[in-house]
Short mmCIF file of C-alpha atoms in Angstrom, two decimals:
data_model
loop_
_atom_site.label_atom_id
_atom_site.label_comp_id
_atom_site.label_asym_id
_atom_site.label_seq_id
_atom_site.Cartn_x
_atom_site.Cartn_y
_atom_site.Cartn_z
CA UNK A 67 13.91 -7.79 -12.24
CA UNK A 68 14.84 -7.03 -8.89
CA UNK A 69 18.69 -7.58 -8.20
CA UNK A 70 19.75 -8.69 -5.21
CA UNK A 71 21.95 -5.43 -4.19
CA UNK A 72 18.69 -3.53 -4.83
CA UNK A 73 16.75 -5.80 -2.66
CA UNK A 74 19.00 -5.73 0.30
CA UNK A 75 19.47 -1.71 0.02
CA UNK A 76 15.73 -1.24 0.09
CA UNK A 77 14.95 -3.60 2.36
CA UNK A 78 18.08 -2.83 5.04
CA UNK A 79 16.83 1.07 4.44
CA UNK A 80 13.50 0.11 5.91
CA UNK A 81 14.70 -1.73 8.24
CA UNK A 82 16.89 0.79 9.78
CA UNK A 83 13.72 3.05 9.31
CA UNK A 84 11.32 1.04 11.70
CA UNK A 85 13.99 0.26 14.53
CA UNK A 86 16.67 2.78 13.84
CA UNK A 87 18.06 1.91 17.90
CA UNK A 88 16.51 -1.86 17.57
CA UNK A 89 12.91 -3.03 18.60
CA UNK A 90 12.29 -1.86 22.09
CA UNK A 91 9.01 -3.63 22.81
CA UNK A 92 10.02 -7.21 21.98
CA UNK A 93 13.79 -6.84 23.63
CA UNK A 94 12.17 -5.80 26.88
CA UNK A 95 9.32 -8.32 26.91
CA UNK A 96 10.04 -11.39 24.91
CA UNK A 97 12.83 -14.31 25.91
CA UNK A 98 15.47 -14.09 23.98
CA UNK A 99 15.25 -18.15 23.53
CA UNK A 100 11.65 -18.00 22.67
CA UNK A 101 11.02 -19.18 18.95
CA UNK A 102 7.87 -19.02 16.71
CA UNK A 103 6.87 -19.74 13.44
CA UNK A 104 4.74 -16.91 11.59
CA UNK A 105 2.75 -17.52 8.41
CA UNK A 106 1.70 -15.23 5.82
CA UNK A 107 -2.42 -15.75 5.41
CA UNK A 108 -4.66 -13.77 2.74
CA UNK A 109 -7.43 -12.30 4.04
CA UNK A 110 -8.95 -12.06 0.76
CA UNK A 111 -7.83 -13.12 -3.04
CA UNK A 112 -5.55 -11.84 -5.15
CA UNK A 113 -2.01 -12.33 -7.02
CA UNK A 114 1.25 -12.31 -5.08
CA UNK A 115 4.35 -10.60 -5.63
CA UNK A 116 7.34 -10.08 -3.75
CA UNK A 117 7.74 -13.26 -2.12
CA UNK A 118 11.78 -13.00 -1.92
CA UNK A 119 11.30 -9.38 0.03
CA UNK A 120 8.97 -10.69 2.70
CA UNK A 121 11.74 -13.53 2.96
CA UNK A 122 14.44 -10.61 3.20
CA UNK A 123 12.86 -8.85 5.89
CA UNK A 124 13.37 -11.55 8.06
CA UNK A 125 17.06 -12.81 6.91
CA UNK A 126 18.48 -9.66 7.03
CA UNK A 127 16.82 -8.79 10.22
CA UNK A 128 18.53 -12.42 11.68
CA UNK A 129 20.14 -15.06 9.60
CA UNK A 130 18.70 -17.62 11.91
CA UNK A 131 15.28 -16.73 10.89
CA UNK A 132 14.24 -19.46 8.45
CA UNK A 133 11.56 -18.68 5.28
CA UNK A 134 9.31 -20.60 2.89
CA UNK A 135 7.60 -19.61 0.31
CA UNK A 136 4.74 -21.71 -0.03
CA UNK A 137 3.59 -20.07 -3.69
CA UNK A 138 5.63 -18.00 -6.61
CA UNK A 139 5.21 -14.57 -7.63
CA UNK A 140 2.68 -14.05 -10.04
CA UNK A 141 0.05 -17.21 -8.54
CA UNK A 142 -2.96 -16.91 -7.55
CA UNK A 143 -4.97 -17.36 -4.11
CA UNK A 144 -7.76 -16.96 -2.29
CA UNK A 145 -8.71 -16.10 1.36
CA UNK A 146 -7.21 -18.23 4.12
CA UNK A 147 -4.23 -19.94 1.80
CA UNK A 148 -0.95 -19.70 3.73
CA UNK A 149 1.01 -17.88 1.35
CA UNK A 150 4.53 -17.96 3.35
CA UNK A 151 6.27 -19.37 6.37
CA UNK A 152 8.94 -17.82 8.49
CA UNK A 153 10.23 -19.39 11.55
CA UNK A 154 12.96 -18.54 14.25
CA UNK A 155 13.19 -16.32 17.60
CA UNK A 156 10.34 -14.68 18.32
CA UNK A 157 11.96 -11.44 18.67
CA UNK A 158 13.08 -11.12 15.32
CA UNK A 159 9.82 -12.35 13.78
CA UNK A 160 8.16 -9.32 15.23
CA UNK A 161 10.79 -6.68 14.54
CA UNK A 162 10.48 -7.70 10.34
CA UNK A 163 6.92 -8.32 11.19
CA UNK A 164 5.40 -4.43 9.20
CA UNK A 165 8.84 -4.57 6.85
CA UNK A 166 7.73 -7.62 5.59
CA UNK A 167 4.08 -6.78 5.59
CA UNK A 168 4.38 -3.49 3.92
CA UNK A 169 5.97 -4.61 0.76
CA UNK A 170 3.99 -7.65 0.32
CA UNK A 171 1.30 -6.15 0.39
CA UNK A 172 1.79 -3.50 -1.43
CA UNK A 173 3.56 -5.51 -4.25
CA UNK A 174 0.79 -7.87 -4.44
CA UNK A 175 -2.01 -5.05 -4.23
CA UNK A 176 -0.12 -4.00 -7.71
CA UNK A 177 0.05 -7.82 -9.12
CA UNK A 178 -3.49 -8.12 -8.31
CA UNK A 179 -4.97 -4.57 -9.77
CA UNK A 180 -2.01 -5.61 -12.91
CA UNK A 181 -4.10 -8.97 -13.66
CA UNK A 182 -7.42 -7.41 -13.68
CA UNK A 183 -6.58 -4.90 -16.09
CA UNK A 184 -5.05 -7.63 -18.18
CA UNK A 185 -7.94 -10.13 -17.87
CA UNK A 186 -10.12 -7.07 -18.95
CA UNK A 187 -8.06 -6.70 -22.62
CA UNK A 188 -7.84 -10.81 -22.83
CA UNK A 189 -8.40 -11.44 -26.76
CA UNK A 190 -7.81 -8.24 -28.45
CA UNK A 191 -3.98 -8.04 -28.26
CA UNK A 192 -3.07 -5.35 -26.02
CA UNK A 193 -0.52 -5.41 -23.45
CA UNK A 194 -0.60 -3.40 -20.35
CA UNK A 195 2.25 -1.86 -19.19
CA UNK A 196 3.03 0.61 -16.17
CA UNK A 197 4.31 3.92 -16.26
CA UNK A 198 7.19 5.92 -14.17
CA UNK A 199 4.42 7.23 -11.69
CA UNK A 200 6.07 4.77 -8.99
CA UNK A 201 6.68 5.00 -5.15
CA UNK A 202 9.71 7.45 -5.47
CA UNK A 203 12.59 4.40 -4.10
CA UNK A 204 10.47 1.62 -4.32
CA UNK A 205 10.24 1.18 -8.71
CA UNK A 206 12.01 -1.62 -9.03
CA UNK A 207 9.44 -3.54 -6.48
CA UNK A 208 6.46 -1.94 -8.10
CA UNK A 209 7.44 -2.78 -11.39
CA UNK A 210 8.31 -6.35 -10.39
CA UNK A 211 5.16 -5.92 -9.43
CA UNK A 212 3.42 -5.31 -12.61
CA UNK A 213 5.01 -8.12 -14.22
CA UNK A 214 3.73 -10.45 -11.12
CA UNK A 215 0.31 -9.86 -12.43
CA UNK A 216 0.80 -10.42 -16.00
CA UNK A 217 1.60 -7.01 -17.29
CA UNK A 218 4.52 -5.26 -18.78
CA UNK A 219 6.66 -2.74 -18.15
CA UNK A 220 7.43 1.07 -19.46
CA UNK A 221 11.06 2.78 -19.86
CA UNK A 222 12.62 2.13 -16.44
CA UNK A 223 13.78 5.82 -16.54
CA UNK A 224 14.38 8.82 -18.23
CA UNK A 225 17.69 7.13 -19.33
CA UNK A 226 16.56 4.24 -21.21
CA UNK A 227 14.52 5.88 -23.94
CA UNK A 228 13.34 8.82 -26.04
CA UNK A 229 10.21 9.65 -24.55
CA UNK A 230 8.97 13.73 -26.05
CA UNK A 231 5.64 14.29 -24.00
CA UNK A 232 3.60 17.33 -24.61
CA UNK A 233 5.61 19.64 -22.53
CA UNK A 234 9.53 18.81 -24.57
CA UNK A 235 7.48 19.50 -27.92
CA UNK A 236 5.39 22.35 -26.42
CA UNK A 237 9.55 24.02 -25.65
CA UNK A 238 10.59 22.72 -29.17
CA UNK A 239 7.66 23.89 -31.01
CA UNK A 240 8.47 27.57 -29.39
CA UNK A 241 11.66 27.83 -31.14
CA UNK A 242 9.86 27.81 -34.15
CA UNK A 243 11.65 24.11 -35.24
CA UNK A 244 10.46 21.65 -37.44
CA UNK A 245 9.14 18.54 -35.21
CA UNK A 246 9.73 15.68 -38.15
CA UNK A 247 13.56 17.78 -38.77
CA UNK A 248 14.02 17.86 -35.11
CA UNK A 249 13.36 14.30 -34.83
CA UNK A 250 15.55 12.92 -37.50
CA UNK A 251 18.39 15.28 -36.56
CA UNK A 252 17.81 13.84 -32.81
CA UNK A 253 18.13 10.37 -33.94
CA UNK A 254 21.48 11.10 -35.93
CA UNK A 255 22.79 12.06 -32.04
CA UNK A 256 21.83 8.73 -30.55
CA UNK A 257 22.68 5.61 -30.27
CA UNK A 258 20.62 3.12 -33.42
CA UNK A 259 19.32 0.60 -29.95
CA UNK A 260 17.70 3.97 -28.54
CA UNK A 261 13.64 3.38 -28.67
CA UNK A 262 12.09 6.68 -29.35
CA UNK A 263 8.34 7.19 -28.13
CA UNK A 264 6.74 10.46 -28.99
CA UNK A 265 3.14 11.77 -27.11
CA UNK A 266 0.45 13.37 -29.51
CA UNK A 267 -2.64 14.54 -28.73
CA UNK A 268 -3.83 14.89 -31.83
CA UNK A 269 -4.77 13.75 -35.05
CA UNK A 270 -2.80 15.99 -37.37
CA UNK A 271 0.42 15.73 -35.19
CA UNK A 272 1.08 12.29 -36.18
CA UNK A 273 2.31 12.24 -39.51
CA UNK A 274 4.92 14.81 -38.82
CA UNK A 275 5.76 12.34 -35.72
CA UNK A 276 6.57 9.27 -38.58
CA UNK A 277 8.12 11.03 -40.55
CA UNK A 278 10.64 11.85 -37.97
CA UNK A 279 11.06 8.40 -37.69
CA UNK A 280 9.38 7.35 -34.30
CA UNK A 281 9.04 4.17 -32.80
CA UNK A 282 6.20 4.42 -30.92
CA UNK A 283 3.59 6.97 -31.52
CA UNK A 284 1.47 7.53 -27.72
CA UNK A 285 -1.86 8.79 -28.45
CA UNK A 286 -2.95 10.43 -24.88
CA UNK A 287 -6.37 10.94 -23.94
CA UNK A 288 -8.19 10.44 -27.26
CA UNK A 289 -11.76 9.62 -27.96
CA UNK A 290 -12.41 6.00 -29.26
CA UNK A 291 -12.99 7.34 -32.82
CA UNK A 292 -9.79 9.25 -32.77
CA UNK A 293 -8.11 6.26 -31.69
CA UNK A 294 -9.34 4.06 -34.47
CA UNK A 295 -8.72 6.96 -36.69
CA UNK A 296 -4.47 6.96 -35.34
CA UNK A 297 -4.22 3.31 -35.56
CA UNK A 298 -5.08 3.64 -39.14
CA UNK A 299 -3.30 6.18 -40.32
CA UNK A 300 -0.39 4.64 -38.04
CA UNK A 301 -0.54 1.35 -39.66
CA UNK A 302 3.11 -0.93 -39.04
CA UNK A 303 4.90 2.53 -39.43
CA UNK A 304 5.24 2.59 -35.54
CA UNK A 305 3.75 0.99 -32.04
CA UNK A 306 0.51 2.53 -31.40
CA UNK A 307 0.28 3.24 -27.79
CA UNK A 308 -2.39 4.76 -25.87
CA UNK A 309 -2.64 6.41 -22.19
CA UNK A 310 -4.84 8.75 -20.34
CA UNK A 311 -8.63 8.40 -19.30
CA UNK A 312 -7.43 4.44 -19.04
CA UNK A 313 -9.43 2.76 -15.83
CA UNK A 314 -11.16 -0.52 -15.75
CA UNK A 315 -14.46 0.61 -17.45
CA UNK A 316 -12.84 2.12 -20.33
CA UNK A 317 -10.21 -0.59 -21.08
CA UNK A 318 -11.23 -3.16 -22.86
CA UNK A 319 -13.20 -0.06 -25.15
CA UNK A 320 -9.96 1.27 -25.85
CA UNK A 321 -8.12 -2.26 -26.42
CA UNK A 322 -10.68 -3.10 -28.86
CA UNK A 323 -9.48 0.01 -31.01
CA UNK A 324 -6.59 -1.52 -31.97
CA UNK A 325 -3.82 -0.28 -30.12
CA UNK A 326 -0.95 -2.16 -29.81
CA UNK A 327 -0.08 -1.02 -25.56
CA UNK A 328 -1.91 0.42 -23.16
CA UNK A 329 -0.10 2.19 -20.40
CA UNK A 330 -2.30 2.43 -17.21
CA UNK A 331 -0.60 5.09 -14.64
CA UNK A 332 -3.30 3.45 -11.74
CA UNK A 333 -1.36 0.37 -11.55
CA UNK A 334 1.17 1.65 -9.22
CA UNK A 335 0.12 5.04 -7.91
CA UNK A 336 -3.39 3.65 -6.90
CA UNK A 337 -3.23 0.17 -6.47
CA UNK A 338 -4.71 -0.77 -2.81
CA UNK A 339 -2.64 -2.46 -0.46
CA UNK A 340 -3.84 -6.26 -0.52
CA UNK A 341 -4.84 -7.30 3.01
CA UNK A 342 -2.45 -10.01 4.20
CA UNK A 343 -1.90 -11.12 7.72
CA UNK A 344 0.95 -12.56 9.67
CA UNK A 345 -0.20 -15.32 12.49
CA UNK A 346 2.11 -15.97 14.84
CA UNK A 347 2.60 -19.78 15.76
CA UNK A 348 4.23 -20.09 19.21
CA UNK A 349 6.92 -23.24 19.47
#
């Protein structure tokens, strides 16, 4: 969920970014009492997202600038639907004009990627969720994102959950501890609503991991076999999550193993940008 003081900070911040002194171009040539309408059009298919920043780019840019959305996050379209209106001086339409752009189609490139990897893993029960490789400033969009397109999300941060990857049991492991003692004794410190998620990547770590009384046990980059192999000896002890070597070839493969999430790093830090276009409507 995007709140609304996130929305405006991100979206004033790239405002002030693009015309830091104002819009130079459209000041010096355009009337100031010339109005136009300009609507969003898809050049090509795909799922939108962030229909409520586009609208933002323009009403914080002027509050006489007027927008409709003409569909809802998470719908589909194909090329030449009119996704969104905005109308009001001319001016201001072309100083939100890349603003506005930018994050929708970026945000919808992400929705779009999102419910392709989900239609791939349709029928076996897997959910696909993102992970925290994000735009650095820009997660709460891309993970609104994610959900546009039908998929789910990952810890928002490093605050909201236990998370041990390979690297905070590769320093634990050094002090010669116990990983099943070490993970009881951390749950005693924290709070009983604390999810705890710990990353194997293999085999014979996992019983040690639910024993210490994980959650969610994250097999990363495991072969198929090995995968069938963790979800058995798993069982309803924990989530059975799986990551790395995920694209769309290998998805519905690793789905089919019976893996309870999927997390797919591509969704945000290699989604395209959709292409979108804004025609301008003089009048």
């Amino acid at each position: 969920m995007i709140t609304a003081a996130t929305l405006t900070r991100v979206v004033s911040a790239a405002l002030e970014e693009d015309a830091p002194w104002g819009d130079l171009t459209s000041t010096a040539l355009l009337p100031a009492d010339a109005s136009a309408t300009a609507d969003l059009v898809a050049r090509e298919a795909g799922v939108v997202s962030g229909g409520d920043v586009f609208a933002s780019a323009f009403t914080l840019t002027d509050p006489a600038v007027t927008v409709d959305l003409h569909v809802g996050d998470g719908d589909a379209f194909v090329a030449g639907d009119v996704l969104a209106s905005a109308s009001g001086p001319a001016r201001s339409l072309l100083t939100a004009e890349r603003v506005a752009l930018n994050f929708v189609q970026r945000m919808s490139g992400i929705a779009t990627l999102t419910s392709t990897y989900v239609d791939a893993v349709d029928g076996t029960g897997a959910r696909i969720a993102d992970t925290r490789k994000t735009t650095p400033g820009l997660r709460a969009f891309e993970r609104h994102a994610v959900i546009s397109g039908g998929g789910s999300n990952h810890r928002y941060s490093l605050s909201d959950a236990v998370m041990a990857k390979d690297n905070h049991l590769a320093v634990l492991t050094s002090t010669g501890a116990d990983l099943a003692t070490a993970l009881r004794e951390a749950l005693t410190r924290l709070p009983h609503t604390t999810h705890v998620v710990v990353e194997v990547d293999r085999l014979d770590q996992i019983p040690a991991v639910l024993d210490g009384g994980a959650d969610t046990v994250l097999l990363d980059n495991f072969s198929l076999d090995d995968l069938r192999a963790g979800v058995g000896l798993i069982g309803e002890r924990a989530t059975v999550e799986a990551s790395g070597g995920v694209n769309l070839d290998t998805v519905r493969a690793i789905a089919e193993t019976g893996v309870d999430v999927i997390s797919v790093g591509a969704l945000t830090h290699s989604a395209r940008a959709l292409d979108l276009g804004l025609d301008l409507r003089i009048g």
